[in-house]
Coordinates of C-alpha atoms in Angstrom, one line a residue:
Chain A
M1305 CA -64.3 -10.3 32.3
N1306 CA -61.0 -10.7 33.8
S1307 CA -60.0 -13.3 31.3
L1308 CA -60.7 -10.9 28.4
K1309 CA -58.3 -8.3 29.6
P1310 CA -55.1 -10.1 28.6
M1311 CA -56.7 -10.8 25.1
R1312 CA -57.4 -7.1 24.6
F1313 CA -53.8 -6.4 25.8
I1314 CA -52.4 -8.8 23.3
G1315 CA -54.6 -7.4 20.6
A1316 CA -53.3 -3.9 21.3
I1317 CA -49.7 -5.1 21.0
F1318 CA -50.5 -6.7 17.6
F1319 CA -52.2 -3.6 16.4
T1320 CA -49.3 -1.4 17.4
A1321 CA -46.8 -3.8 15.9
I1322 CA -48.7 -4.0 12.5
L1323 CA -49.1 -0.2 12.5
G1324 CA -45.4 0.2 13.2
M1325 CA -44.5 -2.2 10.4
V1326 CA -46.7 -0.3 7.9
L1327 CA -45.3 3.0 9.0
A1328 CA -41.8 1.7 8.8
V1329 CA -42.2 0.3 5.2
G1330 CA -43.9 3.5 4.2
F1331 CA -41.1 5.6 5.4
A1332 CA -38.4 3.3 4.2
A1333 CA -39.8 3.1 0.7
P1334 CA -38.1 6.2 -0.7
A1335 CA -34.7 4.6 0.4
F1336 CA -35.2 1.8 -2.1
A1337 CA -35.8 4.2 -5.0
Q1338 CA -32.1 4.6 -5.8
D1339 CA -32.1 3.2 -9.3
A1340 CA -30.6 6.2 -11.0
P1341 CA -26.9 6.2 -10.2
D1342 CA -26.7 10.0 -9.7
V1343 CA -28.9 9.8 -6.6
G1344 CA -26.2 8.1 -4.5
P1345 CA -23.9 10.0 -2.2
T1346 CA -21.7 12.4 -4.1
P1347 CA -18.1 11.6 -3.4
P1348 CA -16.0 14.4 -1.9
L1349 CA -14.0 14.6 -5.1
V1350 CA -12.8 17.7 -6.9
L1351 CA -13.1 17.3 -10.6
K1352 CA -9.8 19.0 -11.5
P1353 CA -9.5 20.2 -15.1
M1354 CA -6.9 17.6 -16.0
E1355 CA -6.0 16.9 -19.6
S1356 CA -4.4 14.2 -21.7
H1357 CA -2.6 14.5 -25.0
I1358 CA -2.5 11.5 -27.3
G1359 CA -1.3 12.3 -30.7
N1360 CA -3.6 15.1 -31.9
I1361 CA -6.4 14.2 -29.4
T1362 CA -6.8 16.2 -26.2
G1363 CA -8.7 14.4 -23.5
H1364 CA -10.6 16.3 -20.8
A1365 CA -11.4 14.9 -17.4
A1366 CA -14.9 16.5 -17.2
A1367 CA -15.9 14.7 -20.3
A1368 CA -15.2 11.2 -18.8
K1369 CA -17.2 11.7 -15.6
S1370 CA -20.2 9.5 -16.7
D1371 CA -18.0 6.9 -18.5
Y1372 CA -15.9 6.5 -15.4
R1373 CA -18.9 6.0 -13.2
R1374 CA -20.5 3.6 -15.5
Y1375 CA -17.5 1.5 -16.7
C1376 CA -14.6 2.0 -14.2
A1377 CA -16.0 2.8 -10.8
G1378 CA -17.4 -0.7 -10.2
C1379 CA -13.8 -2.0 -9.7
H1380 CA -11.6 1.1 -9.3
G1381 CA -14.1 2.9 -7.0
D1382 CA -15.8 6.3 -7.2
L1383 CA -12.7 7.8 -5.5
G1384 CA -10.2 5.9 -7.6
D1385 CA -9.0 4.1 -4.5
A1386 CA -9.5 0.5 -5.9
N1387 CA -12.4 0.0 -3.5
G1388 CA -15.2 -0.5 -6.0
E1389 CA -17.9 -2.9 -5.0
N1390 CA -16.4 -5.7 -7.2
A1391 CA -12.9 -5.2 -5.9
V1392 CA -13.1 -7.8 -3.1
W1393 CA -13.8 -10.5 -5.7
L1394 CA -10.9 -9.7 -8.0
D1395 CA -7.4 -11.1 -8.1
P1396 CA -5.2 -9.3 -9.0
K1397 CA -6.8 -6.2 -7.4
P1398 CA -7.7 -3.2 -9.5
R1399 CA -5.3 -0.3 -9.8
D1400 CA -5.4 2.2 -7.0
F1401 CA -5.3 5.6 -8.8
T1402 CA -4.7 7.5 -5.6
S1403 CA -1.1 6.3 -5.4
A1404 CA -0.4 7.0 -9.1
T1405 CA 1.8 3.9 -9.3
F1406 CA 1.3 2.2 -12.6
K1407 CA 2.4 -1.1 -14.0
C1408 CA 2.7 -0.4 -17.7
R1409 CA 5.1 2.4 -18.4
S1410 CA 7.6 3.4 -21.0
T1411 CA 9.2 5.5 -18.3
L1412 CA 11.6 4.7 -15.5
T1413 CA 10.5 3.0 -12.3
G1414 CA 9.0 5.4 -9.8
T1415 CA 8.0 8.0 -12.4
L1416 CA 4.6 8.8 -13.8
P1417 CA 3.6 7.1 -17.1
T1418 CA 3.0 9.0 -20.3
D1419 CA -0.5 9.7 -21.5
E1420 CA 0.1 7.2 -24.3
D1421 CA 1.1 4.5 -21.7
L1422 CA -2.3 4.9 -19.9
Y1423 CA -4.2 5.2 -23.2
N1424 CA -2.6 1.9 -24.4
T1425 CA -3.5 0.1 -21.1
I1426 CA -7.1 1.1 -21.5
Q1427 CA -7.0 0.0 -25.2
R1428 CA -5.3 -3.4 -24.7
G1429 CA -6.6 -4.3 -21.2
I1430 CA -4.4 -6.4 -18.9
T1431 CA -4.2 -10.1 -19.6
N1432 CA -4.6 -12.5 -16.7
S1433 CA -6.6 -9.9 -14.8
N1434 CA -10.2 -8.6 -14.9
M1435 CA -9.2 -5.5 -16.9
P1436 CA -10.9 -6.0 -20.2
I1437 CA -10.0 -4.7 -23.7
W1438 CA -12.0 -1.5 -24.0
N1439 CA -12.2 -1.5 -27.7
T1440 CA -15.9 -0.3 -27.6
F1441 CA -14.7 3.2 -26.6
T1442 CA -13.9 5.9 -29.2
R1443 CA -10.3 7.2 -29.1
Q1444 CA -11.7 10.5 -27.6
Q1445 CA -13.5 8.5 -24.8
R1446 CA -10.2 6.8 -23.9
A1447 CA -8.3 10.0 -24.0
D1448 CA -10.9 11.6 -21.7
L1449 CA -10.6 8.7 -19.2
V1450 CA -6.8 9.1 -19.2
A1451 CA -7.3 12.7 -18.1
Y1452 CA -10.0 11.6 -15.6
I1453 CA -7.8 9.2 -13.6
K1454 CA -5.3 12.0 -13.0
I1455 CA -7.8 13.7 -10.7
F1456 CA -7.3 11.1 -8.0
S1457 CA -3.6 11.7 -7.1
P1458 CA -2.0 15.1 -6.3
R1459 CA 1.2 13.8 -8.0
W1460 CA -0.3 14.7 -11.4
D1461 CA -0.6 18.4 -10.2
K1462 CA 3.1 18.7 -9.4
E1463 CA 5.0 16.1 -11.4
K1464 CA 5.5 15.6 -15.1
A1465 CA 5.5 12.2 -16.7
G1466 CA 8.9 10.5 -16.9
D1467 CA 10.8 10.5 -20.2
P1468 CA 10.2 7.4 -22.2
I1469 CA 13.2 5.1 -22.3
K1470 CA 15.0 4.8 -25.6
V1471 CA 14.4 1.5 -27.3
P1472 CA 17.1 1.0 -30.1
A1473 CA 16.2 -0.8 -33.3
E1474 CA 15.9 -4.5 -32.8
P1475 CA 18.9 -6.4 -34.1
P1476 CA 18.2 -9.7 -36.1
V1477 CA 17.5 -12.8 -34.0
T1478 CA 20.4 -15.3 -34.1
I1479 CA 21.2 -18.4 -32.1
D1480 CA 24.0 -16.3 -30.6
S1481 CA 21.6 -13.6 -29.4
I1482 CA 19.3 -16.3 -27.9
A1483 CA 22.3 -17.9 -26.2
H1484 CA 23.4 -14.6 -24.7
G1485 CA 19.9 -13.9 -23.6
K1486 CA 19.9 -17.2 -21.8
L1487 CA 23.1 -16.3 -20.0
L1488 CA 21.6 -13.0 -18.9
F1489 CA 18.4 -14.8 -17.7
T1490 CA 20.6 -17.0 -15.5
K1491 CA 23.0 -14.3 -14.4
L1492 CA 20.3 -11.7 -13.6
E1493 CA 18.4 -14.4 -11.7
C1494 CA 15.2 -13.9 -13.6
W1495 CA 14.6 -17.6 -12.9
K1496 CA 14.4 -17.0 -9.2
C1497 CA 10.8 -16.0 -9.7
H1498 CA 10.0 -17.0 -13.3
G1499 CA 11.5 -20.5 -13.0
P1500 CA 14.3 -22.1 -15.1
A1501 CA 11.9 -22.8 -18.0
G1502 CA 9.9 -19.5 -17.5
K1503 CA 6.9 -21.4 -16.1
G1504 CA 6.5 -19.0 -13.2
D1505 CA 7.7 -21.6 -10.7
G1506 CA 11.0 -20.3 -9.5
P1507 CA 12.1 -20.8 -5.9
S1508 CA 10.7 -17.3 -4.8
S1509 CA 7.5 -17.6 -6.8
G1510 CA 5.4 -18.8 -3.9
T1511 CA 6.2 -15.9 -1.6
L1512 CA 5.6 -13.0 -3.9
T1513 CA 3.2 -10.2 -2.9
D1514 CA 2.3 -6.9 -4.5
S1515 CA 2.8 -3.6 -2.8
K1516 CA -0.5 -4.0 -1.0
D1517 CA 0.5 -7.4 0.4
N1518 CA -1.7 -9.4 -1.9
P1519 CA -0.2 -12.6 -3.3
I1520 CA 0.9 -12.3 -6.9
R1521 CA 2.2 -14.8 -9.4
P1522 CA 5.1 -14.3 -11.8
Y1523 CA 4.4 -14.5 -15.5
N1524 CA 4.3 -18.0 -17.0
F1525 CA 6.0 -17.8 -20.4
A1526 CA 5.1 -21.4 -21.3
L1527 CA 1.4 -20.7 -21.4
G1528 CA -0.3 -19.2 -24.3
K1529 CA 0.2 -19.6 -28.0
D1530 CA 0.5 -17.3 -31.0
D1531 CA -2.0 -14.8 -29.4
S1532 CA -0.2 -14.7 -26.1
R1533 CA 0.0 -11.4 -24.4
F1534 CA 2.0 -9.9 -21.5
K1535 CA 0.5 -7.6 -18.9
C1536 CA 1.9 -4.6 -20.8
G1537 CA 1.7 -5.6 -24.4
S1538 CA 2.6 -8.3 -26.8
T1539 CA 5.4 -7.1 -29.1
N1540 CA 9.1 -7.6 -28.7
Q1541 CA 9.3 -3.8 -28.0
D1542 CA 6.8 -4.3 -25.2
I1543 CA 8.8 -7.1 -23.6
Y1544 CA 11.9 -4.8 -23.8
K1545 CA 10.1 -2.0 -21.9
I1546 CA 8.6 -4.4 -19.3
F1547 CA 11.8 -5.6 -17.9
M1548 CA 13.8 -2.3 -18.4
T1549 CA 11.2 -0.1 -16.6
G1550 CA 9.8 -2.7 -14.2
V1551 CA 6.2 -3.4 -13.3
D1552 CA 5.7 -0.9 -10.5
G1553 CA 3.5 -2.0 -7.6
T1554 CA 4.6 -5.6 -8.2
P1555 CA 7.8 -7.6 -7.3
M1556 CA 9.1 -7.1 -10.9
P1557 CA 12.0 -4.6 -10.6
S1558 CA 13.5 -2.4 -13.2
F1559 CA 16.7 -3.6 -14.9
A1560 CA 17.4 -0.3 -16.7
D1561 CA 20.5 0.3 -14.7
V1562 CA 22.0 -3.1 -15.1
I1563 CA 21.3 -4.2 -18.7
Q1564 CA 22.9 -2.6 -21.7
P1565 CA 20.5 -1.8 -24.6
N1566 CA 21.8 -4.5 -27.0
D1567 CA 22.0 -7.1 -24.3
A1568 CA 18.4 -6.3 -23.5
W1569 CA 17.4 -7.3 -27.0
D1570 CA 19.2 -10.6 -26.6
L1571 CA 17.2 -11.2 -23.4
V1572 CA 14.0 -10.5 -25.4
H1573 CA 15.0 -13.1 -28.0
F1574 CA 15.6 -15.7 -25.3
L1575 CA 12.3 -14.9 -23.5
R1576 CA 10.5 -15.6 -26.7
T1577 CA 11.9 -19.1 -26.8
L1578 CA 10.3 -19.8 -23.4
Q1579 CA 7.0 -19.4 -25.1
I1580 CA 7.3 -22.9 -26.4
N1581 CA 3.9 -23.0 -28.2
R1582 CA 4.3 -19.7 -30.0
H1583 CA 5.3 -19.6 -33.7
G1584 CA 7.8 -16.9 -34.2
K1585 CA 11.2 -16.1 -35.6
E1586 CA 12.9 -16.9 -32.3
N1587 CA 11.5 -20.4 -32.1
E1588 CA 12.2 -21.0 -35.8
I1589 CA 15.8 -20.2 -35.3
L1590 CA 15.9 -22.4 -32.2
S1591 CA 14.3 -25.3 -34.2
A1592 CA 16.9 -24.8 -37.0
A1593 CA 19.5 -25.3 -34.2
H1594 CA 17.7 -28.6 -33.3
G1595 CA 16.2 -27.0 -30.2
V1596 CA 19.5 -26.7 -28.5
I1597 CA 20.7 -23.3 -27.2
P1598 CA 24.6 -23.5 -27.4
P1599 CA 26.7 -22.1 -24.6
Y1600 CA 27.4 -18.5 -25.1
V1601 CA 31.1 -18.0 -25.8
D1602 CA 32.3 -14.5 -25.0
K1603 CA 33.5 -13.6 -21.5
N1604 CA 32.1 -16.3 -19.2
P1605 CA 32.4 -20.0 -19.2
A1606 CA 29.5 -22.0 -20.5
P1607 CA 26.4 -21.7 -18.4
A1608 CA 25.3 -25.0 -17.0
A1609 CA 22.3 -26.8 -18.6
A1610 CA 20.4 -26.2 -15.3
P1611 CA 20.5 -22.5 -14.3
A1612 CA 23.0 -21.8 -11.6
P1613 CA 23.2 -18.6 -9.5
A1614 CA 25.5 -15.8 -10.5
P1615 CA 28.9 -17.0 -11.8
A1616 CA 30.8 -15.7 -8.8
D1617 CA 28.8 -18.2 -6.7
N1618 CA 29.4 -21.3 -8.7
K1619 CA 31.3 -22.8 -5.8
S1620 CA 28.3 -23.0 -3.5
P1621 CA 26.6 -26.4 -3.5
G1622 CA 23.0 -26.8 -4.4
G1623 CA 23.0 -24.0 -7.0
G1624 CA 20.3 -22.1 -5.1
Q1625 CA 17.5 -24.4 -6.2
Chain B
M1117 CA 34.5 53.1 20.0
R1118 CA 34.1 51.5 23.4
T1119 CA 30.4 51.0 22.9
K1120 CA 31.1 49.5 19.5
N1121 CA 33.5 47.0 21.1
I1122 CA 31.0 46.1 23.7
L1123 CA 28.3 45.6 21.1
L1124 CA 30.6 43.4 19.0
T1125 CA 31.5 41.3 22.1
L1126 CA 27.8 40.9 22.9
L1127 CA 27.0 39.9 19.3
T1128 CA 29.8 37.3 19.3
L1129 CA 28.5 36.0 22.6
L1130 CA 25.0 35.8 21.2
V1131 CA 26.1 33.9 18.1
C1132 CA 28.3 31.5 20.1
S1133 CA 25.7 31.0 22.8
S1134 CA 23.6 28.7 20.6
L1135 CA 26.6 26.5 20.2
M1136 CA 28.0 26.8 23.8
F1137 CA 24.7 26.3 25.6
A1138 CA 23.7 23.2 23.8
G1139 CA 21.6 20.7 25.6
T1140 CA 21.3 17.0 25.3
I1141 CA 18.4 14.7 25.6
S1142 CA 19.2 11.1 26.3
G1143 CA 17.4 8.1 27.7
K1144 CA 16.6 4.5 27.4
V1145 CA 13.9 2.6 25.5
T1146 CA 12.4 -0.3 27.2
Y1147 CA 9.3 -2.6 26.9
T1148 CA 6.8 -4.1 29.2
G1149 CA 5.1 -7.4 28.7
T1150 CA 6.3 -10.3 26.6
P1151 CA 7.5 -9.6 23.0
A1152 CA 6.7 -12.1 20.3
K1153 CA 9.5 -14.6 19.8
Q1154 CA 11.5 -13.8 16.7
K1155 CA 11.6 -16.7 14.2
P1156 CA 14.8 -18.1 12.8
I1157 CA 15.2 -17.4 9.1
D1158 CA 15.7 -20.4 6.7
M1159 CA 18.1 -19.1 4.0
G1160 CA 18.3 -22.6 2.4
K1161 CA 17.1 -21.2 -0.9
E1162 CA 20.1 -18.9 -1.0
P1163 CA 23.2 -20.9 -0.1
S1164 CA 25.6 -18.0 -0.7
C1165 CA 23.8 -16.1 2.1
A1166 CA 23.1 -19.1 4.4
K1167 CA 26.8 -19.9 4.6
Q1168 CA 27.6 -16.4 5.9
H1169 CA 25.7 -17.0 9.1
A1170 CA 27.2 -19.6 11.6
T1171 CA 23.8 -19.7 13.4
P1172 CA 20.6 -18.8 11.7
V1173 CA 19.6 -15.2 12.0
T1174 CA 16.1 -14.3 13.2
N1175 CA 13.8 -11.7 11.8
E1176 CA 14.3 -8.2 13.3
T1177 CA 10.8 -6.9 13.8
V1178 CA 11.5 -6.7 17.6
V1179 CA 15.1 -6.7 18.8
T1180 CA 15.5 -6.7 22.6
G1181 CA 18.5 -6.4 24.9
P1182 CA 19.3 -6.9 28.6
S1183 CA 16.9 -5.6 31.2
N1184 CA 13.9 -5.2 28.9
S1185 CA 15.7 -2.8 26.6
L1186 CA 14.3 -2.3 23.1
E1187 CA 16.5 -1.7 20.1
N1188 CA 15.8 -0.3 16.7
V1189 CA 13.6 2.5 18.0
V1190 CA 14.1 5.7 16.0
V1191 CA 14.1 8.7 18.5
Y1192 CA 14.0 12.1 16.8
V1193 CA 13.1 15.7 17.2
S1194 CA 9.7 15.9 15.5
S1195 CA 9.1 19.6 16.2
G1196 CA 11.2 22.5 17.6
A1197 CA 14.4 21.6 15.8
S1198 CA 16.1 24.5 14.1
D1199 CA 17.8 22.6 11.3
D1200 CA 14.9 21.8 9.0
G1201 CA 16.1 21.9 5.5
Q1202 CA 19.8 21.5 6.3
V1203 CA 20.5 18.5 4.1
P1204 CA 23.8 16.8 5.1
S1205 CA 26.2 16.6 2.2
Q1206 CA 27.4 13.1 3.0
A1207 CA 25.4 10.1 1.9
V1208 CA 23.9 7.5 4.1
T1209 CA 24.6 3.8 3.1
Y1210 CA 22.2 0.9 3.2
E1211 CA 24.0 -2.4 2.7
Q1212 CA 22.6 -5.8 1.6
K1213 CA 24.9 -8.4 3.2
G1214 CA 24.2 -12.0 4.0
C1215 CA 20.6 -11.4 2.7
Q1216 CA 20.0 -8.9 5.5
Y1217 CA 19.8 -5.2 5.6
L1218 CA 22.5 -3.3 7.4
P1219 CA 21.3 -1.4 9.3
H1220 CA 17.8 -2.8 9.7
I1221 CA 16.5 0.8 10.1
L1222 CA 18.3 3.6 8.3
P1223 CA 17.5 7.1 9.3
M1224 CA 18.2 10.0 6.9
H1225 CA 17.3 13.6 6.3
V1226 CA 14.8 14.5 3.6
N1227 CA 16.7 14.9 0.3
Q1228 CA 19.9 13.4 1.7
E1229 CA 21.7 11.1 -0.7
L1230 CA 21.0 7.5 0.0
K1231 CA 23.4 4.9 -1.4
I1232 CA 22.3 1.2 -1.6
V1233 CA 25.1 -1.4 -1.9
N1234 CA 24.9 -5.1 -2.7
A1235 CA 27.7 -6.9 -1.0
D1236 CA 26.2 -10.3 -1.7
Q1237 CA 26.9 -12.9 -4.5
T1238 CA 23.2 -12.9 -5.4
S1239 CA 20.8 -10.5 -7.1
H1240 CA 18.6 -8.4 -4.8
N1241 CA 15.7 -6.2 -5.8
I1242 CA 15.4 -3.2 -3.7
H1243 CA 11.7 -2.4 -3.3
P1244 CA 10.9 0.4 -0.8
L1245 CA 7.1 0.5 -0.4
A1246 CA 6.8 4.2 -0.2
K1247 CA 3.3 5.6 0.1
V1248 CA 3.9 9.4 0.4
N1249 CA 7.1 9.3 -1.7
R1250 CA 7.5 7.6 -5.1
E1251 CA 7.5 3.9 -5.1
W1252 CA 10.2 2.3 -7.2
N1253 CA 11.7 -1.1 -7.5
K1254 CA 15.2 -1.8 -8.9
S1255 CA 17.2 -4.9 -9.5
Q1256 CA 20.8 -4.9 -8.2
P1257 CA 22.9 -7.9 -9.4
P1258 CA 26.2 -8.7 -7.6
G1259 CA 29.1 -6.4 -8.6
T1260 CA 26.9 -3.6 -9.9
P1261 CA 27.6 0.0 -8.7
P1262 CA 25.6 1.4 -5.7
I1263 CA 22.1 2.8 -6.4
S1264 CA 21.8 6.4 -5.6
E1265 CA 18.4 7.8 -4.5
K1266 CA 16.8 10.4 -2.3
Y1267 CA 13.4 11.0 -0.8
D1268 CA 11.8 14.4 -0.8
K1269 CA 9.1 13.9 1.9
P1270 CA 9.3 12.6 5.5
E1271 CA 8.1 9.0 5.7
F1272 CA 8.8 5.7 7.4
I1273 CA 9.3 3.5 4.3
S1274 CA 9.1 -0.3 4.6
V1275 CA 11.8 -1.9 2.4
K1276 CA 11.7 -5.4 1.0
C1277 CA 13.5 -7.7 -1.4
N1278 CA 10.9 -9.7 -3.3
V1279 CA 13.4 -12.4 -4.2
H1280 CA 14.3 -13.1 -0.6
P1281 CA 11.0 -12.6 1.3
W1282 CA 12.6 -12.6 4.7
M1283 CA 14.6 -9.5 4.0
H1284 CA 12.8 -6.5 5.5
G1285 CA 14.0 -3.1 6.7
Y1286 CA 13.0 0.5 7.0
F1287 CA 14.1 3.9 5.7
A1288 CA 13.3 6.6 8.2
V1289 CA 13.1 9.8 6.2
L1290 CA 13.1 12.7 8.7
N1291 CA 12.9 16.5 8.6
T1292 CA 15.7 16.8 11.1
N1293 CA 19.3 15.8 11.7
H1294 CA 18.5 15.3 15.5
Y1295 CA 17.9 11.6 15.5
D1296 CA 19.2 8.4 16.9
V1297 CA 18.4 4.7 16.8
S1298 CA 18.3 2.8 20.1
K1299 CA 21.1 0.3 20.3
G1300 CA 22.2 -2.6 22.6
G1301 CA 21.0 -1.3 26.0
G1302 CA 18.1 0.7 24.5
D1303 CA 20.1 3.8 24.8
F1304 CA 19.7 6.9 22.7
K1305 CA 21.2 10.4 22.7
L1306 CA 20.2 13.6 21.0
P1307 CA 23.1 16.1 21.5
N1308 CA 23.6 19.7 20.3
L1309 CA 20.1 21.0 21.0
P1310 CA 20.0 24.8 21.4
P1311 CA 17.7 26.1 24.1
G1312 CA 14.1 25.8 23.2
K1313 CA 11.0 23.6 23.4
Y1314 CA 11.1 20.3 21.7
T1315 CA 8.8 17.4 20.9
I1316 CA 10.6 14.1 20.8
T1317 CA 9.1 11.1 19.0
A1318 CA 10.1 7.5 19.5
W1319 CA 9.0 5.2 16.7
H1320 CA 9.1 1.4 16.6
E1321 CA 8.0 -0.6 13.5
D1322 CA 5.7 -2.9 15.4
Y1323 CA 4.9 -1.0 18.7
G1324 CA 4.0 2.4 17.2
T1325 CA 5.0 5.9 18.3
Q1326 CA 5.3 7.8 21.5
T1327 CA 6.0 11.5 22.1
A1328 CA 7.4 13.7 24.9
D1329 CA 7.7 17.5 25.2
I1330 CA 11.0 18.7 26.6
T1331 CA 12.4 22.2 27.2
I1332 CA 16.1 22.8 27.0
T1333 CA 17.3 25.9 28.8
G1334 CA 21.1 25.8 28.5
T1335 CA 24.0 23.3 28.8
E1336 CA 22.2 20.4 30.3
T1337 CA 21.4 16.8 29.8
K1338 CA 17.8 15.9 30.2
E1339 CA 16.7 12.4 30.6
Q1340 CA 13.7 11.0 28.8
N1341 CA 12.8 7.4 28.8
F1342 CA 10.3 5.6 26.6
T1343 CA 8.4 2.4 27.5
F1344 CA 6.6 0.5 24.8
K1345 CA 4.0 -2.2 25.5
A1346 CA 5.1 -5.4 23.8
K1347 CA 2.7 -7.3 21.5
A1348 CA 2.7 -11.0 22.2
Y1349 CA 2.1 -12.0 18.6

C-alpha cells in the first residue's frame, strides 16, 4: 500500500501537467491567429491630412495607408522610424522619416526636399541599397506615398520645401572642361574619400559613417557600365545636383557655396570619365585625346599626375596619401 | 511735486536694482574615479595638419586638469534666467585649425549667428549631426569665406568632419546667455544674475548632466561645485 502512494502522487503530477499544457495551448491559440495585418497593435500615429503635388497630381496621405503598410513598413517601420522588421539585415539602413533628412534633393543641404524629389526617389529606387524601383505603382500611388511619409516628422507641418537649385544649361563637353574638372576634383579633395581614380578607395574611405554611425562606403565610379546609376539619379543633371546639394545624412557634403555653376559642369564631365566602362560623350572625347587629360592651363600650375592636396599645400611631403 | 520726486527716485532705484544687486554663481567641476586615457591622434594622412603639432594631440572627449578638475563642462542657467530670447548681436566663431576644432565646445544662444572658419590648408566638411535642429553638411575648402549659420532650437549638437574622422566637437545651443565652459582648473563663473531662483545645469559630453537649484537674493557670490563620476572606458 505504502509503495503505491508515490505512484499515485506522480500520476497526479502528470495529470496536472498535461491538463495545464492543454489549457495553455487552448488559451494561447487565439494569439497565433494574427494573419490579417490589421489585427496587430495600432501604432500611436496620427494620420495627418498631408498632401503632395506632383505636376497635376495631388497625393493624399490617407490614400497611401495600406500601400505603406504593405510595401514600405517592412523596412521603414510602421512609425517611419527605420525600425521595420527587416531593417537589422539591411546595409545601408532604410531612411528614417522621423528626422526628415533626405539624401536625394534638388534643394540646399538641411532643407526639406520637394515633392518631386521624393516622388523621383520612389520611382527610381536607390542603387547599391535595398530600395527597389517601384515601377509597379501608379503615379497616383507614388504621389499618395510621398504625402504619407510627411506624417512622420513635425518638420513638414512648419517648414516649406527648399527652393530647387538652378542648374544652368550644360555646356558642350571638351577636353578642356574635363581637364578643369580634374583640377577641381583634386583641389576640392573629392579624392580624399572617392579615391584618385574614383574607385571609392581614398584615404578617408575606410572611416566613413553615416549620421547614425553606421559604416558607409563612398561611391565607386569605376564600377558599372552604360546602365550605371548614382544613388540620386543617372543623368548629368543628377550628378550636378548630387554634389551641389550634398547627400544629407551621409558624409557627402554640399559644394553649393564653393563651386561656381559652370565649374560644376566641368566637374560633372570629369566624373563621367571616371566611369571607365561607360560609353558616353565624355569618354569619347577622352579617347580622341588618346586617353590623356592635359594639364588645365588657366590660373594654376599643372596638376600633378597623381592628385596632390590643395595647391597651397604643395610643399608638404607625402602629398596627403 | 515732492511725492512725484520721491516716486521717480524709487522707480529709478527699482530699475537699477536689478543691475546693482546682481549675484554670481561660481564653482569648480571635478571628477571622481579614473577617466579613460585619451588616445593620441595620428594625423599622418593629413601632413599639413600633422606638422602644426609638435607633439601629437589627443582626442578631447575628457580633458582633465590639476587636482581632479574637469574641463569642457558647459555650465548654464537652464531655468530662471530672465534673458530668454535676447539674441546677442555679435557672432560666435568656430575655427578649424590644425585639424582640430577651436574651441572643442562652442556655446551659443538660440538664433545667434555662428561663423565657421577654415584656417587650414586642407578641405574640411562641417557636419553637425543635429537631431532637433536641421542637419546639414557643407564642404569648406581652404581660403573660402566663413560659413554663416544659426540654430533655432536648443540642442547639444555633435560636430564632425567626415574627411578627418578624429575631428570632433560640439555646438551647445542654449536658451540663455548665462553660460560658461569650465577651463583649466575646472572653474566656471556665471555673473550678472538678478535676484531669483535658478536651476543650473552642468553638461559633459561623456559624463552626462547634473543640476543644482540656487537662489540669489542680492549682491552675492554663491558657490556651487559639480562632481562627475569618471567612466573608465
